[in-house]
Amino acid sequence: MKLAHLSARMAAPIAALVVAGLTATACAPESSDNSGGKDEKSGTLRVWLFQEVTNAPKEKVVDDVVTAFEKAHKGTKVDVQYIPVETRAEKIKAAFNDPKSAPDLIEYGNTDTAGYVKDGGLADVSEEFTDWSESKDTDPTAKQSVTVDGKIYGAPYFVGVRALYYRTDIFDDLGLDVPKTQEELISTAKEIRQAKPDLYGLAVGGAYTYGAMPFIWSNGGEIAEGKGGSYASTIDSAAAQKGIKAYTSLFGDDNCPAAKCAGMGGNDTVTAFASGKAAMAIGGDFSHAAIEAGKVKGKYKVVPLPGVKSGEIAPAFAGGNNLGVLRSTTHRTLAVDLMEQLASKKTQGALFDAMGFLPTFTDVRQDVAKREPFVEPFVKTLGAGAKFVPASPAWSQIDASLVLPTMFQEVVSGRKDVEAASKDAAKKMNDAFSSAG
Amino acid sequence: MSRMTDRPLPGAGVAAAAPGPLSTAVGPEPVKSAPSGAGRGTPRPGRGGPAGRRSPLARGGWTPWLYLAPALVVIGGLLVYPVYQLGLISFLEYTQAQVSGGEPTSFQGFGNYAALFRDEQFWQVLLATVVFAGACVVSTLAVGCALAVLLTRVRAVPRLALMLAALGAWATPAVTGSTVWLLLFDPDFGPVNRILGLGDHSWTYGRYSAFALVLLEVVWCSFPFVMVTVYAGIRAVPSEVLEAASLDGASQWRIWRSVLAPMLRPILVVVTIQSVIWDFKVFTQIYVMTNGGGIAGQNLTLNVYAYQKAFASSQYGLGSAIGVVMLLILLAVTLVYLRLLRRQGEEL
């Protein structure tokens, strides 16, 4: 009787206590341990590569490497999975969160390097990379894309770079010369628009950051300067502002109307060119297939994007992917070995033949340019010195919160002038640099 | 007793319409009511009793908890715990680096909130979200209620057609709906511009026209819920009431305002609160139709802002802070709304 009486009064508080107790045990949200530790010399190696639009040729190249690898390492199996590019961020984050089911080796976009390193996901392979005989021919920009604070976190897999696509038939028709300077490029674009008002002279996009950056870089501007944790944005410097002015002058009824072009991204400009709506576009070597499949097949050529002075090439953004070993791997030696095999000169050459991916080794790249004249302007562009985004973990934050597209769009839509827009962008970037460390 | 005979109570005054002396009519009253009044005061034999025998009542107080336990556990697990975690994470520096163990988790106090409130853009986005959600709610309710009334006035075949069309819109996934609307209004290929003869006018370039376009899509995909619910409510209203109203010569609008709306009040409250919550949290339509927030972020709403600012770059702490702020705003709006209704004397 007494007990029942007691429990009546106590039930609610006890329930509350139990709930509190349950939650208290899970008080701080979890952190996973990615330190790995073991280095087994046999077993199964798990590899995640990106699923390409037409993946079969890539699979074949990879399968050949894997077969040779399994033969050379008795008792080792390699399990390769192809993950969709659209959901890679979630997958790779999930892998960092759950080291037990994570792969040993991954392919990743080179702008993510600094972020993944800060997340504690990638293993430092500086020693192995330096000892690797083939690494001395790696192009410096590609090497920069696997380097954070002087340490190397992977092997460059391939690079992607953009150049100027133009319509040969329209240029012949109007008797135009291929532009040799940035100024000529802009005036040629406007000339074409005037003669053919239903075409964009040069298709540009307010959200096409990597199409706009060459204008800033060729004028001597930079996104940010500094090293490691202490980056400071220089997007509002006089040189950078000059580049922003040049790029945004292409938006308007005399080339690419702001109402349509302000919202366009890189793919939209390539689609406009492929469907015959633009006389010129800034597209990548990876856009080749899409343009070949469009209306303009056989009616276009590619040249490096001209710089400020005649004969100069505007520095392009060196996009591309890397391979990296996860810090949580329990097969470190094997995984690094497989990484070197998958990113070797031989494999990259085969991958170019299969997929058209540009190799990251300067000598291999020159070889393939001889075999396939189409890539020549892209190789030339890379040879002239491509640029990379700041190797800061803040970059993914800056990218996700659309700092640069917002800046271009503010100028293009007349909301702010170049100075105000670039100052605001610099402030946002500096906030991100200081908060992400 | 003298007071009563001198001045009858107001209630007794009505009874005075019946013939007979007041004093005799009122006189026996207290005597009659005496036993029932006493009955309330004294404990009934079945209940209560001496203090030592109160345990069955106590046991009765304990049993409901037992029955409620499964529901409480589920609610605790599915609602309270996540909200608690949301609140907790909003006070921490918690990014991908902390989740995957690259850096230790640290307590930030109100740091995330301070960072959020310092951001000018947050206030602009908040204002835009409130105005936009308000416009969406009003439009959705107006369209939904109007069509619900229409449903009760048309024959079976048009009613079926309207129902099916509405259900089709309801069943369309938001991404699909948004993409189709965008295509309809496309400057180059869209039929709307061709029919209206607008040339290559871009609907998503201007801030207000972009918001208006999204509003149309939001209304299109959320009015069916209001329509079906209100229609069901109207069917439950006795037809005599409506007949009486129309016999009195009330117009359609007058019937809605003075008869249907008051009778449907509980339903309208539910659909309004639902709409407020949905429209305040709109994400897909803005994200798809304005390409992630429009030109220079002009069409950002709070949810898309939170996504870009926090979740896309794995700043879960900041994202949670935005989530908590949204939760508080929605709670406040709902409470104020319910309070206003209470004050008007309506029990829900």
PDB file of N, CA and C in Angstrom, chain A residues 49-67 80-83 157 342 347 351 354-355 357:
ATOM      1  N   LEU A  49      35.287   4.958 -56.477  1.00  0.00           N
ATOM      2  CA  LEU A  49      35.593   5.871 -57.568  1.00  0.00           C
ATOM      3  C   LEU A  49      34.289   6.511 -58.020  1.00  0.00           C
ATOM      4  N   PHE A  50      34.404   7.644 -58.734  1.00  0.00           N
ATOM      5  CA  PHE A  50      33.190   8.324 -59.189  1.00  0.00           C
ATOM      6  C   PHE A  50      32.604   7.615 -60.412  1.00  0.00           C
ATOM      7  N   GLN A  51      31.276   7.589 -60.415  1.00  0.00           N
ATOM      8  CA  GLN A  51      30.531   7.029 -61.539  1.00  0.00           C
ATOM      9  C   GLN A  51      30.431   8.109 -62.620  1.00  0.00           C
ATOM     10  N   GLU A  52      31.011   7.846 -63.791  1.00  0.00           N
ATOM     11  CA  GLU A  52      30.936   8.833 -64.875  1.00  0.00           C
ATOM     12  C   GLU A  52      29.699   8.565 -65.718  1.00  0.00           C
ATOM     13  N   VAL A  53      29.366   9.546 -66.587  1.00  0.00           N
ATOM     14  CA  VAL A  53      28.153   9.385 -67.385  1.00  0.00           C
ATOM     15  C   VAL A  53      28.220   8.107 -68.222  1.00  0.00           C
ATOM     16  N   THR A  54      29.353   7.908 -68.911  1.00  0.00           N
ATOM     17  CA  THR A  54      29.554   6.614 -69.576  1.00  0.00           C
ATOM     18  C   THR A  54      30.719   5.955 -68.859  1.00  0.00           C
ATOM     19  N   ASN A  55      30.389   5.017 -68.014  1.00  0.00           N
ATOM     20  CA  ASN A  55      31.378   4.518 -67.066  1.00  0.00           C
ATOM     21  C   ASN A  55      32.169   3.300 -67.553  1.00  0.00           C
ATOM     22  N   ALA A  56      31.618   2.593 -68.559  1.00  0.00           N
ATOM     23  CA  ALA A  56      32.217   1.318 -68.957  1.00  0.00           C
ATOM     24  C   ALA A  56      33.702   1.422 -69.309  1.00  0.00           C
ATOM     25  N   PRO A  57      34.121   2.418 -70.118  1.00  0.00           N
ATOM     26  CA  PRO A  57      35.552   2.486 -70.456  1.00  0.00           C
ATOM     27  C   PRO A  57      36.437   2.693 -69.233  1.00  0.00           C
ATOM     28  N   LYS A  58      35.939   3.498 -68.273  1.00  0.00           N
ATOM     29  CA  LYS A  58      36.694   3.732 -67.043  1.00  0.00           C
ATOM     30  C   LYS A  58      36.844   2.429 -66.270  1.00  0.00           C
ATOM     31  N   GLU A  59      35.719   1.687 -66.167  1.00  0.00           N
ATOM     32  CA  GLU A  59      35.757   0.416 -65.441  1.00  0.00           C
ATOM     33  C   GLU A  59      36.803  -0.518 -66.022  1.00  0.00           C
ATOM     34  N   LYS A  60      36.903  -0.517 -67.361  1.00  0.00           N
ATOM     35  CA  LYS A  60      37.836  -1.432 -67.999  1.00  0.00           C
ATOM     36  C   LYS A  60      39.276  -1.094 -67.614  1.00  0.00           C
ATOM     37  N   VAL A  61      39.598   0.172 -67.657  1.00  0.00           N
ATOM     38  CA  VAL A  61      40.952   0.603 -67.286  1.00  0.00           C
ATOM     39  C   VAL A  61      41.239   0.214 -65.837  1.00  0.00           C
ATOM     40  N   VAL A  62      40.265   0.487 -64.953  1.00  0.00           N
ATOM     41  CA  VAL A  62      40.450   0.189 -63.536  1.00  0.00           C
ATOM     42  C   VAL A  62      40.574  -1.318 -63.308  1.00  0.00           C
ATOM     43  N   ASP A  63      39.738  -2.089 -63.994  1.00  0.00           N
ATOM     44  CA  ASP A  63      39.783  -3.544 -63.832  1.00  0.00           C
ATOM     45  C   ASP A  63      41.162  -4.115 -64.188  1.00  0.00           C
ATOM     46  N   ASP A  64      41.761  -3.584 -65.254  1.00  0.00           N
ATOM     47  CA  ASP A  64      43.089  -4.056 -65.653  1.00  0.00           C
ATOM     48  C   ASP A  64      44.109  -3.824 -64.544  1.00  0.00           C
ATOM     49  N   VAL A  65      44.038  -2.619 -63.948  1.00  0.00           N
ATOM     50  CA  VAL A  65      44.970  -2.300 -62.868  1.00  0.00           C
ATOM     51  C   VAL A  65      44.736  -3.234 -61.682  1.00  0.00           C
ATOM     52  N   VAL A  66      43.458  -3.445 -61.346  1.00  0.00           N
ATOM     53  CA  VAL A  66      43.099  -4.254 -60.185  1.00  0.00           C
ATOM     54  C   VAL A  66      43.571  -5.693 -60.362  1.00  0.00           C
ATOM     55  N   THR A  67      43.363  -6.244 -61.566  1.00  0.00           N
ATOM     56  CA  THR A  67      43.789  -7.622 -61.828  1.00  0.00           C
ATOM     57  C   THR A  67      45.292  -7.764 -61.610  1.00  0.00           C
ATOM     58  N   VAL A  80      35.966  -2.626 -55.898  1.00  0.00           N
ATOM     59  CA  VAL A  80      35.791  -1.259 -56.398  1.00  0.00           C
ATOM     60  C   VAL A  80      34.311  -0.949 -56.534  1.00  0.00           C
ATOM     61  N   GLN A  81      33.907   0.181 -55.962  1.00  0.00           N
ATOM     62  CA  GLN A  81      32.518   0.627 -56.139  1.00  0.00           C
ATOM     63  C   GLN A  81      32.515   1.988 -56.803  1.00  0.00           C
ATOM     64  N   TYR A  82      31.516   2.211 -57.664  1.00  0.00           N
ATOM     65  CA  TYR A  82      31.406   3.498 -58.344  1.00  0.00           C
ATOM     66  C   TYR A  82      30.270   4.284 -57.717  1.00  0.00           C
ATOM     67  N   ILE A  83      30.591   5.412 -57.124  1.00  0.00           N
ATOM     68  CA  ILE A  83      29.546   6.185 -56.424  1.00  0.00           C
ATOM     69  C   ILE A  83      29.109   7.366 -57.292  1.00  0.00           C
ATOM     70  N   TYR A 157      44.746  12.536 -60.065  1.00  0.00           N
ATOM     71  CA  TYR A 157      44.224  11.462 -60.902  1.00  0.00           C
ATOM     72  C   TYR A 157      44.055  11.952 -62.338  1.00  0.00           C
ATOM     73  N   LEU A 342      46.845   3.105 -59.571  1.00  0.00           N
ATOM     74  CA  LEU A 342      45.676   3.684 -60.247  1.00  0.00           C
ATOM     75  C   LEU A 342      45.985   5.059 -60.823  1.00  0.00           C
ATOM     76  N   THR A 347      48.405   4.159 -66.314  1.00  0.00           N
ATOM     77  CA  THR A 347      46.953   4.175 -66.136  1.00  0.00           C
ATOM     78  C   THR A 347      46.366   5.486 -66.627  1.00  0.00           C
ATOM     79  N   LEU A 351      43.555   5.969 -69.306  1.00  0.00           N
ATOM     80  CA  LEU A 351      42.331   6.658 -68.917  1.00  0.00           C
ATOM     81  C   LEU A 351      42.019   7.788 -69.899  1.00  0.00           C
ATOM     82  N   ALA A 354      40.527   6.201 -72.911  1.00  0.00           N
ATOM     83  CA  ALA A 354      39.187   5.682 -72.651  1.00  0.00           C
ATOM     84  C   ALA A 354      38.186   6.809 -72.411  1.00  0.00           C
ATOM     85  N   MET A 355      38.577   7.798 -71.613  1.00  0.00           N
ATOM     86  CA  MET A 355      37.611   8.793 -71.145  1.00  0.00           C
ATOM     87  C   MET A 355      37.920  10.220 -71.594  1.00  0.00           C
ATOM     88  N   PHE A 357      40.193  12.047 -70.100  1.00  0.00           N
ATOM     89  CA  PHE A 357      40.669  12.790 -68.930  1.00  0.00           C
ATOM     90  C   PHE A 357      42.123  13.193 -69.132  1.00  0.00           C
TER      91      PHE A 357
END
